[in-house]
PDB file of C-alpha atoms and ligand atoms in Angstrom:
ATOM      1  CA  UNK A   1     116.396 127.047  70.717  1.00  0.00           C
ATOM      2  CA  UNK A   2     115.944 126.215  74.440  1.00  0.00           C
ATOM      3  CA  UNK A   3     113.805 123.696  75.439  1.00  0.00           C
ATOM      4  CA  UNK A   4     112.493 123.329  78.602  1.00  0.00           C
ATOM      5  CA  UNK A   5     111.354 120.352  80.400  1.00  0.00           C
ATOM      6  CA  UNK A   6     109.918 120.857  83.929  1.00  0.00           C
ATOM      7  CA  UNK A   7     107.798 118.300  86.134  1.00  0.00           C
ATOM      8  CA  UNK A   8     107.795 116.782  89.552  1.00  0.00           C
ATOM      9  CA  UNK A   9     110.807 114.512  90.808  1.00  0.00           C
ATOM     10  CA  UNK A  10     109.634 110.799  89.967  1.00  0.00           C
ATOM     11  CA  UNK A  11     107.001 112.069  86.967  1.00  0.00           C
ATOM     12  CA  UNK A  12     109.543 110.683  84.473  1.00  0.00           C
ATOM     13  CA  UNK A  13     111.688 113.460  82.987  1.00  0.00           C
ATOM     14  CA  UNK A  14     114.384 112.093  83.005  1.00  0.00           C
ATOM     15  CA  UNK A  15     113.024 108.511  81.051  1.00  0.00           C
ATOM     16  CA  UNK A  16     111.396 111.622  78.775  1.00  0.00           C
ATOM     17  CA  UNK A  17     114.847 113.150  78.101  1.00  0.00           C
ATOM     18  CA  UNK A  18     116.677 110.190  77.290  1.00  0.00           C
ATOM     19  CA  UNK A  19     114.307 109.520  74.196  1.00  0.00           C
ATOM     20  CA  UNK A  20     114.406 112.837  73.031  1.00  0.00           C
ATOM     21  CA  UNK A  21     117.896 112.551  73.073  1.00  0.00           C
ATOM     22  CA  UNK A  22     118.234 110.099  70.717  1.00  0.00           C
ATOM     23  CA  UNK A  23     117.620 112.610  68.256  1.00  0.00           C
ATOM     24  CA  UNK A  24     120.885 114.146  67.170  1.00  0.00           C
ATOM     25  CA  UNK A  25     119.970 117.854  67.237  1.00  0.00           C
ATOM     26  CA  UNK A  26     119.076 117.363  70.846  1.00  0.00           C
ATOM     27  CA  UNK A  27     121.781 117.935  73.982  1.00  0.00           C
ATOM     28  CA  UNK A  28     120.991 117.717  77.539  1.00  0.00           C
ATOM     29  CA  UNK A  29     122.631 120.648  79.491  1.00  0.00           C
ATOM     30  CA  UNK A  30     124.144 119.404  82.463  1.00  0.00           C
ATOM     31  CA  UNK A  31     123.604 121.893  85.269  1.00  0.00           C
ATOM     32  CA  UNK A  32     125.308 122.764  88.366  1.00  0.00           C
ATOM     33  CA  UNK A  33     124.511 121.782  91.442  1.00  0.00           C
ATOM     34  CA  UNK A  34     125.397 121.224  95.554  1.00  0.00           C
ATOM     35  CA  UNK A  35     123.752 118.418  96.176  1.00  0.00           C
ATOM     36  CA  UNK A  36     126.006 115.411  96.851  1.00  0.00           C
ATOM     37  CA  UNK A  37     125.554 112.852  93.875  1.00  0.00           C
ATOM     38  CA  UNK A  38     123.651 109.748  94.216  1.00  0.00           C
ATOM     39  CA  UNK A  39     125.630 106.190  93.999  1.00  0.00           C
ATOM     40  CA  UNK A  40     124.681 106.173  89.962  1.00  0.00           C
ATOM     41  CA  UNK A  41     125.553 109.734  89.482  1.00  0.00           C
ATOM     42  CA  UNK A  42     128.624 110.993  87.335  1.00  0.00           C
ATOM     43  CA  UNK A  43     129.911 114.364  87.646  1.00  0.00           C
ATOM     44  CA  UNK A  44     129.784 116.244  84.593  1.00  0.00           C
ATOM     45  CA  UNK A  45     127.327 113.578  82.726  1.00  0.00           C
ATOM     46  CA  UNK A  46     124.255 113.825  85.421  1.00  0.00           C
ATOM     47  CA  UNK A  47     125.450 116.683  87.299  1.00  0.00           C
ATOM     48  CA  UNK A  48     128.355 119.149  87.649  1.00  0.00           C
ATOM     49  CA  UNK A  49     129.274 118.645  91.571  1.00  0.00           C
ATOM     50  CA  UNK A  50     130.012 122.153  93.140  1.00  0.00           C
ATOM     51  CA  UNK A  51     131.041 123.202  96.506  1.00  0.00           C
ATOM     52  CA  UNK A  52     128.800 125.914  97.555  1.00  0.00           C
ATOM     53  CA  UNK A  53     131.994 128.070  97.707  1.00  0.00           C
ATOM     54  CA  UNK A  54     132.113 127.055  93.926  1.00  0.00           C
ATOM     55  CA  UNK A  55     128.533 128.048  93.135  1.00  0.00           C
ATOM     56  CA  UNK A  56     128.687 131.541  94.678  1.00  0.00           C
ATOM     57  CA  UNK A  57     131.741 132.361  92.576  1.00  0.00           C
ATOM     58  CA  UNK A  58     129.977 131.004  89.407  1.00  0.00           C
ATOM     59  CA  UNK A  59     126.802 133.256  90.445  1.00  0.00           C
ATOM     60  CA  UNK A  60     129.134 136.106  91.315  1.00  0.00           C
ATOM     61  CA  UNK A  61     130.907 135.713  87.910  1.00  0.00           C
ATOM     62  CA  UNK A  62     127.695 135.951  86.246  1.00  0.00           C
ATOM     63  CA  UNK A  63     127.812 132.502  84.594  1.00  0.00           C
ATOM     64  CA  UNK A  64     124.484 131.273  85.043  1.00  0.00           C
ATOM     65  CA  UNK A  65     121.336 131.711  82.813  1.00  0.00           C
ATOM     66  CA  UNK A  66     118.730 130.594  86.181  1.00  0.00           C
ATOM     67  CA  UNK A  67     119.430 129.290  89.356  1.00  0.00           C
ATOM     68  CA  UNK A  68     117.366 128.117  92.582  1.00  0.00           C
ATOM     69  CA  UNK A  69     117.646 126.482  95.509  1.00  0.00           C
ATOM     70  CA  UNK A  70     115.487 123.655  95.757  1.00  0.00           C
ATOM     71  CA  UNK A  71     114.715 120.994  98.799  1.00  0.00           C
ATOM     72  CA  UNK A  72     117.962 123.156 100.393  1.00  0.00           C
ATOM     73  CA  UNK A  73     120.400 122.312  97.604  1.00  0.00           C
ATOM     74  CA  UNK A  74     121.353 125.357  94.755  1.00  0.00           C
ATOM     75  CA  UNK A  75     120.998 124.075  91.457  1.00  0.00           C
ATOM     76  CA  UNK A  76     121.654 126.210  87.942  1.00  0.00           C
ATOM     77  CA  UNK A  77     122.462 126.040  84.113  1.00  0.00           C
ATOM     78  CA  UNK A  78     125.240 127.563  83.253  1.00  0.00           C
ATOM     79  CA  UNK A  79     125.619 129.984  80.051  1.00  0.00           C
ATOM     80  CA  UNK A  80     128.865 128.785  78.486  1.00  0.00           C
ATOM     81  CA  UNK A  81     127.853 125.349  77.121  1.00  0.00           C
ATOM     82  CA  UNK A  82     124.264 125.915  76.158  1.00  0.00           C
ATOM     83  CA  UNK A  83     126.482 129.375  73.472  1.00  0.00           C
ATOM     84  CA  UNK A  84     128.250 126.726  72.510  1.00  0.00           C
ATOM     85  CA  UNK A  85     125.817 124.040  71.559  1.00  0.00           C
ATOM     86  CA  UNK A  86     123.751 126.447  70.029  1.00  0.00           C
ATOM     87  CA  UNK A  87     126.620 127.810  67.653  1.00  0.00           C
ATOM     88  CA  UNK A  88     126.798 123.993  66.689  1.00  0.00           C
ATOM     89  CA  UNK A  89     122.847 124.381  65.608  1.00  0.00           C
ATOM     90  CA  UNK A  90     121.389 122.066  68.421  1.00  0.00           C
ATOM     91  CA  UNK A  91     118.704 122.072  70.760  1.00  0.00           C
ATOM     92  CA  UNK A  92     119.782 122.510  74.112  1.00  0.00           C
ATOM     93  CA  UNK A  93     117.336 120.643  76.839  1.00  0.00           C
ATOM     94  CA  UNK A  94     117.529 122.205  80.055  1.00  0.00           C
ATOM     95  CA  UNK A  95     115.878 120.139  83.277  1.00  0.00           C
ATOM     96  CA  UNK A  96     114.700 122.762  85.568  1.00  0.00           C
ATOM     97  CA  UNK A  97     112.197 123.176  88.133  1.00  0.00           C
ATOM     98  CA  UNK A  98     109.086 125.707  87.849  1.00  0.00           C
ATOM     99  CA  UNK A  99     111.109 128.549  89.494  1.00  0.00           C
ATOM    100  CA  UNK A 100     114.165 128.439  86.566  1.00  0.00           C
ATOM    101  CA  UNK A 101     111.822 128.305  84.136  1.00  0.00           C
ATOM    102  CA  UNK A 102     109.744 130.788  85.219  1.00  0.00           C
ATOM    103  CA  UNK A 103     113.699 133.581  85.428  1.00  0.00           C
ATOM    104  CA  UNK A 104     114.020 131.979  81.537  1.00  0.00           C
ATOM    105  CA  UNK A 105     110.835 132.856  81.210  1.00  0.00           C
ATOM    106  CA  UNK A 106     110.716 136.665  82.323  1.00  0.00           C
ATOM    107  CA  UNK A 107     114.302 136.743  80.392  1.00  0.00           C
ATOM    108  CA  UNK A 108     114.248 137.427  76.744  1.00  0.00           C
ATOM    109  CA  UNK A 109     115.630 134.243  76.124  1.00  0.00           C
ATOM    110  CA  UNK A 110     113.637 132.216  73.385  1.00  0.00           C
ATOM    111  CA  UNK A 111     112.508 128.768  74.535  1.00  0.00           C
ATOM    112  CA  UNK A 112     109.556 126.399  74.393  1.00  0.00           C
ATOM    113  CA  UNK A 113     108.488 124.259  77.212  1.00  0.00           C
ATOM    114  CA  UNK A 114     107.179 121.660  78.562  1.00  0.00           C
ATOM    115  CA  UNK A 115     105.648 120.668  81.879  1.00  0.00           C
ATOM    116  CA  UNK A 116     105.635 117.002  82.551  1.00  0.00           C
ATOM    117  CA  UNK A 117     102.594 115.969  85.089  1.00  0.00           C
ATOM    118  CA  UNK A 118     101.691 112.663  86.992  1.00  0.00           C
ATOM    119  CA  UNK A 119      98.307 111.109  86.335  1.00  0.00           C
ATOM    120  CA  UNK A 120      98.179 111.668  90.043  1.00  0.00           C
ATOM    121  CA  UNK A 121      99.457 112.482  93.141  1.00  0.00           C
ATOM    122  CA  UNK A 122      99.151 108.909  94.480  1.00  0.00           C
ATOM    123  CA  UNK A 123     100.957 107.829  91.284  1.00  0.00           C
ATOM    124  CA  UNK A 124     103.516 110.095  92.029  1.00  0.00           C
ATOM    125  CA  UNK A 125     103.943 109.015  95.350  1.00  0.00           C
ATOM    126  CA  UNK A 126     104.204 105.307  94.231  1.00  0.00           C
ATOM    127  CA  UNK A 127     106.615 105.721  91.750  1.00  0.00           C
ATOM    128  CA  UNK A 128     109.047 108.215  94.239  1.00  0.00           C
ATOM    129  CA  UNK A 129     108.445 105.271  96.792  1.00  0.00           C
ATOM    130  CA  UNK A 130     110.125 102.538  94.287  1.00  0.00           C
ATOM    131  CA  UNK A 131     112.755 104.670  93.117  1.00  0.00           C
ATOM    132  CA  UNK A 132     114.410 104.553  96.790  1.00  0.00           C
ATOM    133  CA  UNK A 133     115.720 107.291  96.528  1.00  0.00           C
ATOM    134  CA  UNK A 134     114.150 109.343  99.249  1.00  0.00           C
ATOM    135  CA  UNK A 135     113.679 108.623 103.031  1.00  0.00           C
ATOM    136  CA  UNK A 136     110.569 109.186 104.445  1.00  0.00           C
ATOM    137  CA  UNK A 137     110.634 112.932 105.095  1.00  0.00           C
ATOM    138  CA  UNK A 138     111.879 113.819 101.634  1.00  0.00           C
ATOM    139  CA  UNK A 139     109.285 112.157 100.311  1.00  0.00           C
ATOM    140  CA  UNK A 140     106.785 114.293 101.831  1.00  0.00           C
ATOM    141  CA  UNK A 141     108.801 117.236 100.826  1.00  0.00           C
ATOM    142  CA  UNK A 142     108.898 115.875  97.151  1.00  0.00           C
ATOM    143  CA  UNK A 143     105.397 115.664  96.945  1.00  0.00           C
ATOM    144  CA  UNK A 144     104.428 118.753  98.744  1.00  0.00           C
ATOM    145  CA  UNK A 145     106.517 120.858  96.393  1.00  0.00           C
ATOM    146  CA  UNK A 146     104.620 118.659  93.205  1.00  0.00           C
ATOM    147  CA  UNK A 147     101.775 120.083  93.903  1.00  0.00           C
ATOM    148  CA  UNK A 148     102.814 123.432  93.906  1.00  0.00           C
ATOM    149  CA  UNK A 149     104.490 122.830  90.960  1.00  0.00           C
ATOM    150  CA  UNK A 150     101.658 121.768  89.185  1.00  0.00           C
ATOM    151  CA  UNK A 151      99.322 124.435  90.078  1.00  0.00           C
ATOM    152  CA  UNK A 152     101.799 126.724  88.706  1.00  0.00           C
ATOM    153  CA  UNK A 153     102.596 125.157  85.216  1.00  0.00           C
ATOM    154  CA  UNK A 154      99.811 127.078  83.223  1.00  0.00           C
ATOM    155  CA  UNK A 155     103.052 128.990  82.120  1.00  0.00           C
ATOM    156  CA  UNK A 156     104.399 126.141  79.901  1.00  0.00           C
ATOM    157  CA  UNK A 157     103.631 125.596  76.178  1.00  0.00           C
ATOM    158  CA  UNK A 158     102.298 122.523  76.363  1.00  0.00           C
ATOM    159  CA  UNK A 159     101.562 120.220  80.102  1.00  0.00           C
ATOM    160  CA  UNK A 160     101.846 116.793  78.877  1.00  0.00           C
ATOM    161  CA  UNK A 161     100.274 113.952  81.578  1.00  0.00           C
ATOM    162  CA  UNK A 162     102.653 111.153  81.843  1.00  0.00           C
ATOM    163  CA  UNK A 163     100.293 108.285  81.749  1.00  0.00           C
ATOM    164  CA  UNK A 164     101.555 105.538  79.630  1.00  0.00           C
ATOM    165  CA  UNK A 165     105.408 107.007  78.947  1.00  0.00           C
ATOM    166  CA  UNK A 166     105.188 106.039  75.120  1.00  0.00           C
ATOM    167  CA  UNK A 167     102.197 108.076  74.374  1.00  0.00           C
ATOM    168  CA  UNK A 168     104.260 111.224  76.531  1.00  0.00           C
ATOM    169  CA  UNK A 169     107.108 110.578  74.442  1.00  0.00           C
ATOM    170  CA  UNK A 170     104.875 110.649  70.521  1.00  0.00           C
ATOM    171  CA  UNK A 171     103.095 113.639  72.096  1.00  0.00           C
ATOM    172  CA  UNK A 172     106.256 115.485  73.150  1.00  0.00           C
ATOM    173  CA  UNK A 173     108.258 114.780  70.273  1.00  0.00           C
ATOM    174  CA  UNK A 174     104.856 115.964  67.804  1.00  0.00           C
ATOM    175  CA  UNK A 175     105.147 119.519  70.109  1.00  0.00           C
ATOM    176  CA  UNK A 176     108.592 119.764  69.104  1.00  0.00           C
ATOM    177  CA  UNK A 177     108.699 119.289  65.883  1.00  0.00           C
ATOM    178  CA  UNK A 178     106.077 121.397  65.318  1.00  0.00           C
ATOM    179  CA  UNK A 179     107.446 124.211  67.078  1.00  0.00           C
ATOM    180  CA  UNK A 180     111.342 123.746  66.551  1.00  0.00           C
ATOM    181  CA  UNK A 181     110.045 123.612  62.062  1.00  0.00           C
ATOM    182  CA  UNK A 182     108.022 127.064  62.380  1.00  0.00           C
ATOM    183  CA  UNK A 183     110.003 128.674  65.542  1.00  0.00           C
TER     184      UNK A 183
HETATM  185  P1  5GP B   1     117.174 116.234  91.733  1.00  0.00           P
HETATM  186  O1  5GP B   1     117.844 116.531  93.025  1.00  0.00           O
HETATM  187  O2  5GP B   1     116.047 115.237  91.887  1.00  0.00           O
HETATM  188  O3  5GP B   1     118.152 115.838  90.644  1.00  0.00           O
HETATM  189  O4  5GP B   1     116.505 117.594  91.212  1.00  0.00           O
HETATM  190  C1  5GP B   1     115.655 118.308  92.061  1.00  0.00           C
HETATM  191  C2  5GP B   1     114.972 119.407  91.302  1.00  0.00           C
HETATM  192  O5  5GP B   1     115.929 120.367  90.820  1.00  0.00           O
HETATM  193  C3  5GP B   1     114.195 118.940  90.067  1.00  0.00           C
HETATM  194  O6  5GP B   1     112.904 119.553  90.110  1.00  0.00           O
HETATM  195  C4  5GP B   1     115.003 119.471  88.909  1.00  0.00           C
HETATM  196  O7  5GP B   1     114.190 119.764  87.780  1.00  0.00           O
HETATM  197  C5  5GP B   1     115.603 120.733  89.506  1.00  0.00           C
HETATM  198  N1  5GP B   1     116.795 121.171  88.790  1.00  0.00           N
HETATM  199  C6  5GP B   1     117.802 120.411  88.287  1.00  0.00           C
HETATM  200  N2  5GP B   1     118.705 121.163  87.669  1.00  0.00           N
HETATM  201  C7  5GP B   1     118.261 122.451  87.743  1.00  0.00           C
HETATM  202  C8  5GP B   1     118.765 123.701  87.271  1.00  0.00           C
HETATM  203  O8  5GP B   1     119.809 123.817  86.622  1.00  0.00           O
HETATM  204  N3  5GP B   1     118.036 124.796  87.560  1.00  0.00           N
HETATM  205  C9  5GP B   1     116.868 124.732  88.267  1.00  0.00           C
HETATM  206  N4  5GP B   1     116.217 125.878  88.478  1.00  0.00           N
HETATM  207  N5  5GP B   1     116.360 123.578  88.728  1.00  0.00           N
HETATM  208  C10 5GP B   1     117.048 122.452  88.470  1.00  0.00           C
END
């Protein structure tokens, strides 16, 4: 089964993910993208880095399950690992923005998902602020596409507000088990 995780940058998905994956039948697919990496970032554990010659072949070739391009960057899961996972009998976590999710959606792809929210937008724009990783302009762009994304996540199984993170964590992991025991 695919799960889905969507949400604004800064609302936590990533802190999310990282508990969830301390479950063993839980993988993170790393996607693709062109953005450069950030000083933490690894390539093939955060991100795989591609050229944008790179990604067009891999789109070309047919390799992707979604793609976008998102704040001018392409970004996209790719097939090959999530088949392979899956033969292995885990659940693959894909980290996606509204537009993926909505191609998996339309697809006939199972998955459940979930949409990770902010209690806020000025909560949103604090936490972006002390993650540093944004200059100013960014930022705006961050939080204008939030909103969008959040009026459009009445799609998702379940939108869970990321308040207090270890209440979003019990309430995520309650969704899943529910719906990984009886999907
Ligand atoms: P960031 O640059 O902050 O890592 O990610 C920016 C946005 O791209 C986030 O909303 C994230 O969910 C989205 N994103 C990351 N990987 C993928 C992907 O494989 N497909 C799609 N559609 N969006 C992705």
């Amino acid at each position: 089964m695919l799960v889905i995780i969507s949400g604004p940058s800064g609302v936590g998905k990533g802190t999310l993910i990282r508990h969830l994956m301390k479950h063993p039948h839980f993988v993170y697919s790393v996607s693709a993208t062109t953005r450069p990496p950030r000083p933490d970032e690894e390539d093939g554990t955060h991100y795989h880095f591609l050229s944008t010659e790179e990604f067009l072949g891999r789109i070309e070739a047919g390799d992707f399950l979604e793609y976008e391009e998102v704040f001018g960057h392409r970004y996209g899961t790719l097939r090959s690992p999530i088949l392979q996972e899956e033969a292995r009998g885990r659940h693959v976590i894909l980290e996606i923005d509204v537009q993926g999710a909505e191609q998996v959606f339309s697809s006939d792809q199972e998955c459940v998902s979930i949409f990770l929210a902010p209690p806020s937008m000025e909560e949103l724009r604090r936490r972006l602020e002390g993650r540093g990783t944004e200059d100013p302009q960014r930022l705006e762009l961050r939080l204008a596409r939030a909103q969008d994304e959040i009026e459009r996540s009445d799609r998702y199984d379940i939108r869970i507000v990321n308040d207090d993170l270890a209440a979003a964590v019990e309430q995520a992991e309650a969704f899943l088990q529910n719906r990984l025991q009886t999907a």
